[in-house]
mmCIF file of C-alpha atoms in Angstrom:
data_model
loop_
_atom_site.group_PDB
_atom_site.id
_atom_site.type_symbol
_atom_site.label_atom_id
_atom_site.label_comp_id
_atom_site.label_asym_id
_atom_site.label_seq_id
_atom_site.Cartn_x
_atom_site.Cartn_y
_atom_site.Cartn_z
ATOM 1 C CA UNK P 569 2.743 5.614 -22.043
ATOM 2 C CA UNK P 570 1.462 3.093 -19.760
ATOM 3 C CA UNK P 571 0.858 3.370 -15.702
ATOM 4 C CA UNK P 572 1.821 0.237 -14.026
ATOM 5 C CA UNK P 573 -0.905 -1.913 -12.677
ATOM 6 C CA UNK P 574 -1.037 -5.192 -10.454
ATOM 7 C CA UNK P 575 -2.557 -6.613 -13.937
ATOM 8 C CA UNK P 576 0.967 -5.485 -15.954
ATOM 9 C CA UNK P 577 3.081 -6.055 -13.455
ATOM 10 C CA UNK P 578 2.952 -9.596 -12.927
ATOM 11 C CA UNK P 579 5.927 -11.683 -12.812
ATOM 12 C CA UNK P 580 8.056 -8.765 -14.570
ATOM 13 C CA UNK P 581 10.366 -6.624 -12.634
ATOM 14 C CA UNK P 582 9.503 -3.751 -10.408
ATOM 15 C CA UNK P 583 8.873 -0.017 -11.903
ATOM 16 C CA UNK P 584 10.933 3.081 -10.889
ATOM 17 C CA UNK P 585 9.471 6.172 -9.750
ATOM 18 C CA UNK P 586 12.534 8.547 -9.772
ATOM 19 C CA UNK P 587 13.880 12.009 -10.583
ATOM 20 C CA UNK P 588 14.703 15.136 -8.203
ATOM 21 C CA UNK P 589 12.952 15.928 -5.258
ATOM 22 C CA UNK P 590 11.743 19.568 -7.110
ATOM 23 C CA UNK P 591 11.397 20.363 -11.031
ATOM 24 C CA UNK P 592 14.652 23.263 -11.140
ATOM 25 C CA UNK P 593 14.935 23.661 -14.548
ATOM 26 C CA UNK P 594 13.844 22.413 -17.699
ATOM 27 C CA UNK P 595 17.471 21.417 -18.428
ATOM 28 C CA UNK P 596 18.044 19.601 -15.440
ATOM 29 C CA UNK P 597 14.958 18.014 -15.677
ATOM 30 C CA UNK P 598 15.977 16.283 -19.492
ATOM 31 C CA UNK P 599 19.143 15.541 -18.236
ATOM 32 C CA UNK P 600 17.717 13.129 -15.552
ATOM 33 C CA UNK P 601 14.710 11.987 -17.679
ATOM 34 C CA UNK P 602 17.251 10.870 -20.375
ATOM 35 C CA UNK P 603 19.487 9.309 -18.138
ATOM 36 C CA UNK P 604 16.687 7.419 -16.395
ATOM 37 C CA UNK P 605 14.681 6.893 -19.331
ATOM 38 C CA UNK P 606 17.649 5.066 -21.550
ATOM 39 C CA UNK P 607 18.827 2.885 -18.315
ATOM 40 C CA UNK P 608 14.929 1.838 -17.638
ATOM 41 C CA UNK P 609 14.556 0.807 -21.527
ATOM 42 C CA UNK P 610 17.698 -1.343 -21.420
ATOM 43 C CA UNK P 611 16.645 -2.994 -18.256
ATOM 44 C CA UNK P 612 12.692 -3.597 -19.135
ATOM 45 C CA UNK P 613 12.202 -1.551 -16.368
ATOM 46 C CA UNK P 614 8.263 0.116 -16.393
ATOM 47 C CA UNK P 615 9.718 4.061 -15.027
ATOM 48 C CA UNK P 616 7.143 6.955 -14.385
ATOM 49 C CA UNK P 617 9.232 10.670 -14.490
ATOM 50 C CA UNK P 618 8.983 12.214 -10.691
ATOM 51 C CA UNK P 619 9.327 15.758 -9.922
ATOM 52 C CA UNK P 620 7.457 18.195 -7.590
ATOM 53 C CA UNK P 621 6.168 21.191 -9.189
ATOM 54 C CA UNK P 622 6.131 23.314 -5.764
ATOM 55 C CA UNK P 623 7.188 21.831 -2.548
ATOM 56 C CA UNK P 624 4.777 23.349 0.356
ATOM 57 C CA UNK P 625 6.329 21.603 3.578
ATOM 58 C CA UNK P 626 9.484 22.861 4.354
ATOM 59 C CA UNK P 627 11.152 23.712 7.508
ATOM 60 C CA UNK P 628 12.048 27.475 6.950
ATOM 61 C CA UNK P 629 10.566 30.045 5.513
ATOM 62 C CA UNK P 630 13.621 30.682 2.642
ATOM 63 C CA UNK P 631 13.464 27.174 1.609
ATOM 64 C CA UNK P 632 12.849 26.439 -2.252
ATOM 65 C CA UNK P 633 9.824 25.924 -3.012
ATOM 66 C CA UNK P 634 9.580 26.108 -6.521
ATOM 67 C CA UNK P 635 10.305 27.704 -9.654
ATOM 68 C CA UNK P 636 6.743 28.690 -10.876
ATOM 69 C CA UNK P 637 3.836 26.026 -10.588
ATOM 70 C CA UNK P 638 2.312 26.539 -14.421
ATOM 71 C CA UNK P 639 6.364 26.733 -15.448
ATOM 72 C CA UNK P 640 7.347 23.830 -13.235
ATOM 73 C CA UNK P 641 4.227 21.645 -14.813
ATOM 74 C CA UNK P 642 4.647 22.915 -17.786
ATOM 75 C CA UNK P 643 8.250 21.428 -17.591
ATOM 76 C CA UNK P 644 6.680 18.260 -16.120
ATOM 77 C CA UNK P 645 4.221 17.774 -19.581
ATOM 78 C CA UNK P 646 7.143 18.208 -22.025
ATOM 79 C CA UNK P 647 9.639 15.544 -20.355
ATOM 80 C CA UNK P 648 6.351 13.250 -20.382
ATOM 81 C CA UNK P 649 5.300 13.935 -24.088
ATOM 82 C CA UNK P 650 9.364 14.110 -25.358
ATOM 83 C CA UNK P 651 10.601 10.222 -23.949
ATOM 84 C CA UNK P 652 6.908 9.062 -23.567
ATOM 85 C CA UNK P 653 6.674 8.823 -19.933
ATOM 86 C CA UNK P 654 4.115 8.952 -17.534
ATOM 87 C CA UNK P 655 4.542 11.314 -15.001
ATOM 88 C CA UNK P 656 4.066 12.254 -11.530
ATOM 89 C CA UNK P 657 3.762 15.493 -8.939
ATOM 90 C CA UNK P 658 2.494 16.377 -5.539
ATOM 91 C CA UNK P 659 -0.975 18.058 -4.503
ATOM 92 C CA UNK P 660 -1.127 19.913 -1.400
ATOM 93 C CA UNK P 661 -4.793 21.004 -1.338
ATOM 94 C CA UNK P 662 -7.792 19.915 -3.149
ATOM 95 C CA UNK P 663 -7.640 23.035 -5.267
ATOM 96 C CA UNK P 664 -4.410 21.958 -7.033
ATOM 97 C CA UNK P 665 -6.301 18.753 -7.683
ATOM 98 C CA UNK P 666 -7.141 19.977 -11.492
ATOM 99 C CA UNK P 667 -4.458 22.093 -12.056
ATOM 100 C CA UNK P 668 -2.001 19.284 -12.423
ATOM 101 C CA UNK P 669 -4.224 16.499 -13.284
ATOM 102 C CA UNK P 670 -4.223 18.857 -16.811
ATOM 103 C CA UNK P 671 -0.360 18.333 -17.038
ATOM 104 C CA UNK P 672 0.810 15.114 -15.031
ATOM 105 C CA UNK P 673 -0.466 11.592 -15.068
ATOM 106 C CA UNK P 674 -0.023 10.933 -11.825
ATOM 107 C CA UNK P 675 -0.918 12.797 -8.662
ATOM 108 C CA UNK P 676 0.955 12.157 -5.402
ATOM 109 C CA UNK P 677 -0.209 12.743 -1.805
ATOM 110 C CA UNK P 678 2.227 13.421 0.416
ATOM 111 C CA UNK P 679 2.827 11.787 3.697
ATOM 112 C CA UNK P 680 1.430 14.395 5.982
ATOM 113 C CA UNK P 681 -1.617 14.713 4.254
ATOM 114 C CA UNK P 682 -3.027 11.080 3.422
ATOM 115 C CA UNK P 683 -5.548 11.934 5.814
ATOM 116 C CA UNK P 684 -7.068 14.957 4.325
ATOM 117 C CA UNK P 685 -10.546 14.108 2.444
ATOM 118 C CA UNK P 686 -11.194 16.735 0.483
ATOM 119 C CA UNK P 687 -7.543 16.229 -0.860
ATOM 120 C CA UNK P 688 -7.448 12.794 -1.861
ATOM 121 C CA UNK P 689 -11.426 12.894 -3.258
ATOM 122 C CA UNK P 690 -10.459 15.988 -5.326
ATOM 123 C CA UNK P 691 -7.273 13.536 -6.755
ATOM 124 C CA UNK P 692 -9.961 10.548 -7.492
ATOM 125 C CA UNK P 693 -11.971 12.997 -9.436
ATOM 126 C CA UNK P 694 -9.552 14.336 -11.937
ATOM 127 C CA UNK P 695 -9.512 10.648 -13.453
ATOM 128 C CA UNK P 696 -5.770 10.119 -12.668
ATOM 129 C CA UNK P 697 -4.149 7.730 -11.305
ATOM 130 C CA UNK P 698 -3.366 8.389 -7.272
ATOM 131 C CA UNK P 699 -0.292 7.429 -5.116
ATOM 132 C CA UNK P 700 -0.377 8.211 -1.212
ATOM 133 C CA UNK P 701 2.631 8.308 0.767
ATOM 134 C CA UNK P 702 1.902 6.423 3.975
ATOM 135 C CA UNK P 703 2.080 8.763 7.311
ATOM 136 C CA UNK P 704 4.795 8.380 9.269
ATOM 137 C CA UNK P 705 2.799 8.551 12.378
ATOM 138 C CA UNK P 706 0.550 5.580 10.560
ATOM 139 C CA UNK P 707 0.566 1.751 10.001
ATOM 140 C CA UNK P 708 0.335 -0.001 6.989
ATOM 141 C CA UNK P 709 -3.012 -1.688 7.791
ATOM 142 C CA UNK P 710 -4.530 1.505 8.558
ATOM 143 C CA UNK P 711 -3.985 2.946 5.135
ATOM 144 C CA UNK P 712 -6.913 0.990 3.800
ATOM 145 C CA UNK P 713 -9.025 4.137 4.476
ATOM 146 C CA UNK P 714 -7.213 6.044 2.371
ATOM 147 C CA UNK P 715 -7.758 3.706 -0.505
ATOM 148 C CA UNK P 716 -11.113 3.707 0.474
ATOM 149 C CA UNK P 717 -11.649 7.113 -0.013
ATOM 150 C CA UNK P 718 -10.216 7.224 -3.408
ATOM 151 C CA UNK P 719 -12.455 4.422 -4.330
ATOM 152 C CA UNK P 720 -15.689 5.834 -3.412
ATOM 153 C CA UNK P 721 -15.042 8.634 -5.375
ATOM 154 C CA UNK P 722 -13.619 6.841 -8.567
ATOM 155 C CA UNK P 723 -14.218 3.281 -8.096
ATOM 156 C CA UNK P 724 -11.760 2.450 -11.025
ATOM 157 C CA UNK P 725 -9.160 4.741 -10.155
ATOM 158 C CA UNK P 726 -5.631 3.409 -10.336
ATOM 159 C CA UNK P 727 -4.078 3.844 -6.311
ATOM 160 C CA UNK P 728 -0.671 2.801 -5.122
ATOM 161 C CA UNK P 729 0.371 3.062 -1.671
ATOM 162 C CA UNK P 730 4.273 4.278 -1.031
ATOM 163 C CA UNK P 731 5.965 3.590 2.195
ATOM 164 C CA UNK P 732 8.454 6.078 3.630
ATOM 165 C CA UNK P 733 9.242 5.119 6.866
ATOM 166 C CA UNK P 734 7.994 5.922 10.528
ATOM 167 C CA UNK P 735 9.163 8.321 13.288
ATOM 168 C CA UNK P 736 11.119 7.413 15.611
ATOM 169 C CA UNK P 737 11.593 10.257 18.104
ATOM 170 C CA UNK P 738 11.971 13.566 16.993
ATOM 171 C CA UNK P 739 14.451 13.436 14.553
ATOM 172 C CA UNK P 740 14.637 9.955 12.639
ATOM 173 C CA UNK P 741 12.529 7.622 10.577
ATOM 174 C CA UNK P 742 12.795 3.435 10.772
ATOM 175 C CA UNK P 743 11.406 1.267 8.016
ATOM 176 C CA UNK P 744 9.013 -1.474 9.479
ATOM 177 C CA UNK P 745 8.547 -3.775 6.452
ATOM 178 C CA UNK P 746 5.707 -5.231 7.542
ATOM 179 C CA UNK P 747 3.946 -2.442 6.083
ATOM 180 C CA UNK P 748 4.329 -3.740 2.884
ATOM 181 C CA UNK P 749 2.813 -7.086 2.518
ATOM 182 C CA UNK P 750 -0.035 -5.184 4.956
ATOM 183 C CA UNK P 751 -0.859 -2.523 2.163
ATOM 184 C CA UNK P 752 -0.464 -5.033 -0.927
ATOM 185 C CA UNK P 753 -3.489 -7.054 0.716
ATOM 186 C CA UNK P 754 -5.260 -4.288 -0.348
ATOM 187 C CA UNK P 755 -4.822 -4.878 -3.759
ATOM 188 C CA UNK P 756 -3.056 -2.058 -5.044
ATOM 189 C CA UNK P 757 0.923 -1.335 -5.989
ATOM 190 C CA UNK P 758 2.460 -0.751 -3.336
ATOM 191 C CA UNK P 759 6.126 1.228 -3.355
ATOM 192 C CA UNK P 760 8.786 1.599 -1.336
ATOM 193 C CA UNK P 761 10.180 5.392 -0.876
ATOM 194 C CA UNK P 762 14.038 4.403 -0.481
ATOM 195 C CA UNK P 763 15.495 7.930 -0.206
ATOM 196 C CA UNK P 764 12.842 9.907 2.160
ATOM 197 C CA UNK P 765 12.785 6.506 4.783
ATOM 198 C CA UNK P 766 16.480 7.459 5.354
ATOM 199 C CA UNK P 767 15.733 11.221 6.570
ATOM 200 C CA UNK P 768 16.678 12.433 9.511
ATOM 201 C CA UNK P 769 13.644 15.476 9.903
ATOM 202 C CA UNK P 770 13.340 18.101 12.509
ATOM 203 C CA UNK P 771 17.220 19.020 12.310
ATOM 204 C CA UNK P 772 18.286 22.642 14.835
ATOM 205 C CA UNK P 773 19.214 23.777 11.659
ATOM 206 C CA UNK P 774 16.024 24.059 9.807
ATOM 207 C CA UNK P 775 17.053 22.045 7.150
ATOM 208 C CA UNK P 776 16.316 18.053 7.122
ATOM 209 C CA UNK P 777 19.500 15.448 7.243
ATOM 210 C CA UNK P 778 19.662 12.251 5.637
ATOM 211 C CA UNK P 779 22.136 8.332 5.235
ATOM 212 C CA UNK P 780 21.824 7.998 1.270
ATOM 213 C CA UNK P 781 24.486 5.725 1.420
ATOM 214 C CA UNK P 782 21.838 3.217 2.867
ATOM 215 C CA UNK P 783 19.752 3.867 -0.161
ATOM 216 C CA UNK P 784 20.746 0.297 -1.546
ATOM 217 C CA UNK P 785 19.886 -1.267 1.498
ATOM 218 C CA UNK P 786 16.527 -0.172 2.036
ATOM 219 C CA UNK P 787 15.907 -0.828 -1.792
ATOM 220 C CA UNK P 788 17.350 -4.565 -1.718
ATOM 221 C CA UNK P 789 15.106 -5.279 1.645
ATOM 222 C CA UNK P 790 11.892 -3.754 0.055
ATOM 223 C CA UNK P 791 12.414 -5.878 -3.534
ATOM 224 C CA UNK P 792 12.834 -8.918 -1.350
ATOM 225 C CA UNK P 793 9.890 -8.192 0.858
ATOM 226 C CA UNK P 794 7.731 -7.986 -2.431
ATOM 227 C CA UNK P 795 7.512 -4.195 -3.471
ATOM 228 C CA UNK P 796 6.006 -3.739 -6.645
ATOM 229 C CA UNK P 797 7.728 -0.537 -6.914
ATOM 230 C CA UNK P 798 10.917 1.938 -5.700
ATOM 231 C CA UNK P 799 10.763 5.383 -5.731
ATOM 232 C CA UNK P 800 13.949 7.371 -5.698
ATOM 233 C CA UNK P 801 15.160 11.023 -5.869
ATOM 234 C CA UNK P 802 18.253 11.469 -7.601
ATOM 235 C CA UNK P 803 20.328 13.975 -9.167
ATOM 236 C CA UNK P 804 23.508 14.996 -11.189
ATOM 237 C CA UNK P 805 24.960 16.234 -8.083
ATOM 238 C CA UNK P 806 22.838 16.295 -5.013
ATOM 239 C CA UNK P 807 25.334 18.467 -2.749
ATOM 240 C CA UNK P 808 23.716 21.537 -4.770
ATOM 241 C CA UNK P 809 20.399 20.412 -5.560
ATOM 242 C CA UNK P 810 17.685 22.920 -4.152
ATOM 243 C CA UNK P 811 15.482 20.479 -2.406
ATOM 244 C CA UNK P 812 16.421 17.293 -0.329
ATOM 245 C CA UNK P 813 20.160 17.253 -1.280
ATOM 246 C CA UNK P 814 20.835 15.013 1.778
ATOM 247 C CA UNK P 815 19.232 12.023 1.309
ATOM 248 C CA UNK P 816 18.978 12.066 -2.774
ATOM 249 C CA UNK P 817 20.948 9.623 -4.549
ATOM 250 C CA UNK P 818 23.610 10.357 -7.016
ATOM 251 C CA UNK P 819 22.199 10.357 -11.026
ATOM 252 C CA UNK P 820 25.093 8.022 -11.886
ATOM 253 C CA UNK P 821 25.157 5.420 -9.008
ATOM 254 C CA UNK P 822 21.327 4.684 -10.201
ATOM 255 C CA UNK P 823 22.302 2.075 -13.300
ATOM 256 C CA UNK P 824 24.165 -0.016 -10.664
ATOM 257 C CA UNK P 825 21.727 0.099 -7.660
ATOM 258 C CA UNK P 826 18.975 -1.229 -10.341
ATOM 259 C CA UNK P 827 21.151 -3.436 -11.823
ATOM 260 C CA UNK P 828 21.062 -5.490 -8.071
ATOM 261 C CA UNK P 829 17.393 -4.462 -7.625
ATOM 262 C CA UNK P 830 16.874 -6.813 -10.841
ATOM 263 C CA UNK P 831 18.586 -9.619 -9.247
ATOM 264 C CA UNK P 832 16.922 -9.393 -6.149
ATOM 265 C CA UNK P 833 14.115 -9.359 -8.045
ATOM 266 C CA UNK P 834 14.829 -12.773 -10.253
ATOM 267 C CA UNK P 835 15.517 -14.484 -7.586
ATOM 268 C CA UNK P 836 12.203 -14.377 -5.392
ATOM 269 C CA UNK P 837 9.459 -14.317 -8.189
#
């Protein structure tokens, strides 16, 4: 079970972070490991299992948010330990810090919050490795701090930096890839988020839009532009999945889309 790193990355391909936006059963949550799992093998593809154990920003009030956090994690461990993955989750507040750090490998900060402190020194502390979604209201360049904080608390903590786009008005995100090559002079991973960069937030109806069928172009533009990784939620079929069904690409359109990603890939390194 090994976390990527600039030192085992190398020349190789990219890694995948991907699996649905929320854990919603422990079924569902095989059924996409295995898929994922067997396609990454074949391809030499490094993958790390994604799926958030409780989702704590959403629009309205009767939005999923989760099926349990102990049962949710607990569902998180056994994927991990079954197809020896590494595996990763959101924190909300520094409290949760521990919590998951005790059944995930990886603990992810969302967008919103790669500001908060106390959030991402309580993440350095557990020992595990750290990825922080980029602010949409933020540049790349600026997200040195936030790698700086993590790095004064654990100095040889693993951090990647994950790009998801940046507002643009009220309602839509635009990918400015200069971000990337800006956050990998920092030295660290850096990812590109191709399925939350296509959301369309702040929707009348309380429930946030997306264009997955640009999915494959955000993805191509980001391998070109030298991301060392993609993250991408998918499932079986996303018109019924509980969390982010709108911008979520479908389970078995995944083997093709990283199929291109490896050629893209070849070609440039």
């Amino acid at each position: 079970m090994t976390i990527p790193t600039l030192e085992n990355l190398g020349k190789g391909p990219f890694f995948l972070m991907a699996g649905s936006c929320a854990i919603e059963s422990n079924d569902l949550a095989f059924e996409i490991a295995e898929k994922i799992d067997g396609l990454t093998k074949a391809m030499g593809i490094p993958y790390i299992f994604k799926g958030s154990y409780r989702k704590a920003n959403r629009t309205k009030i009767d939005s999923f948010t989760g099926i349990g956090d102990i049962k949710a994690l607990e569902i998180l461990q056994a994927v991990g330990k079954h197809y020896s993955l590494p595996t990763v989750t959101d924190i909300h507040e520094s409290s949760e810090a521990a919590m998951a750090a005790a059944y995930v490998d990886v603990l992810q900060i969302p967008a919103f919050l790669c500001r908060q402190t106390d959030l991402l020194a309580a993440a350095a502390q557990t020992g595990k490795a750290v990825n922080i979604k980029k602010g949409q209201f933020m540049s790349g360049a600026s997200m040195r701090f936030a790698v700086e904080k993590v790095l004064h608390e654990n100095p040889e903590a693993v951090v990647y930096l994950t790009d998801r786009g940046n507002s643009f008005g009220y309602g839509d995100l635009v990918v400015d890839y200069r971000n990337l090559p800006e956050m990998s002079a920092m030295n660290v991973p850096v990812i590109m988020d191709c399925t939350h960069s296509l959301q369309r937030p702040n929707q009348t109806t309380g429930v946030t839009g997306g264009q997955p069928a640009l999915i494959e172009t955000i993805a191509k533009a980001a391998i070109a532009v030298g991301a060392d990784g993609i993250f991408i939620e998918t499932h079986p079929n996303p018109s019924v999945a509980k969390s982010d069904g709108a911008n979520m690409l479908p389970l078995d359109q995944l083997e093709g889309l990283l199929e291109k990603l490896l050629r893209v890939r070849e070609a440039i390194v």
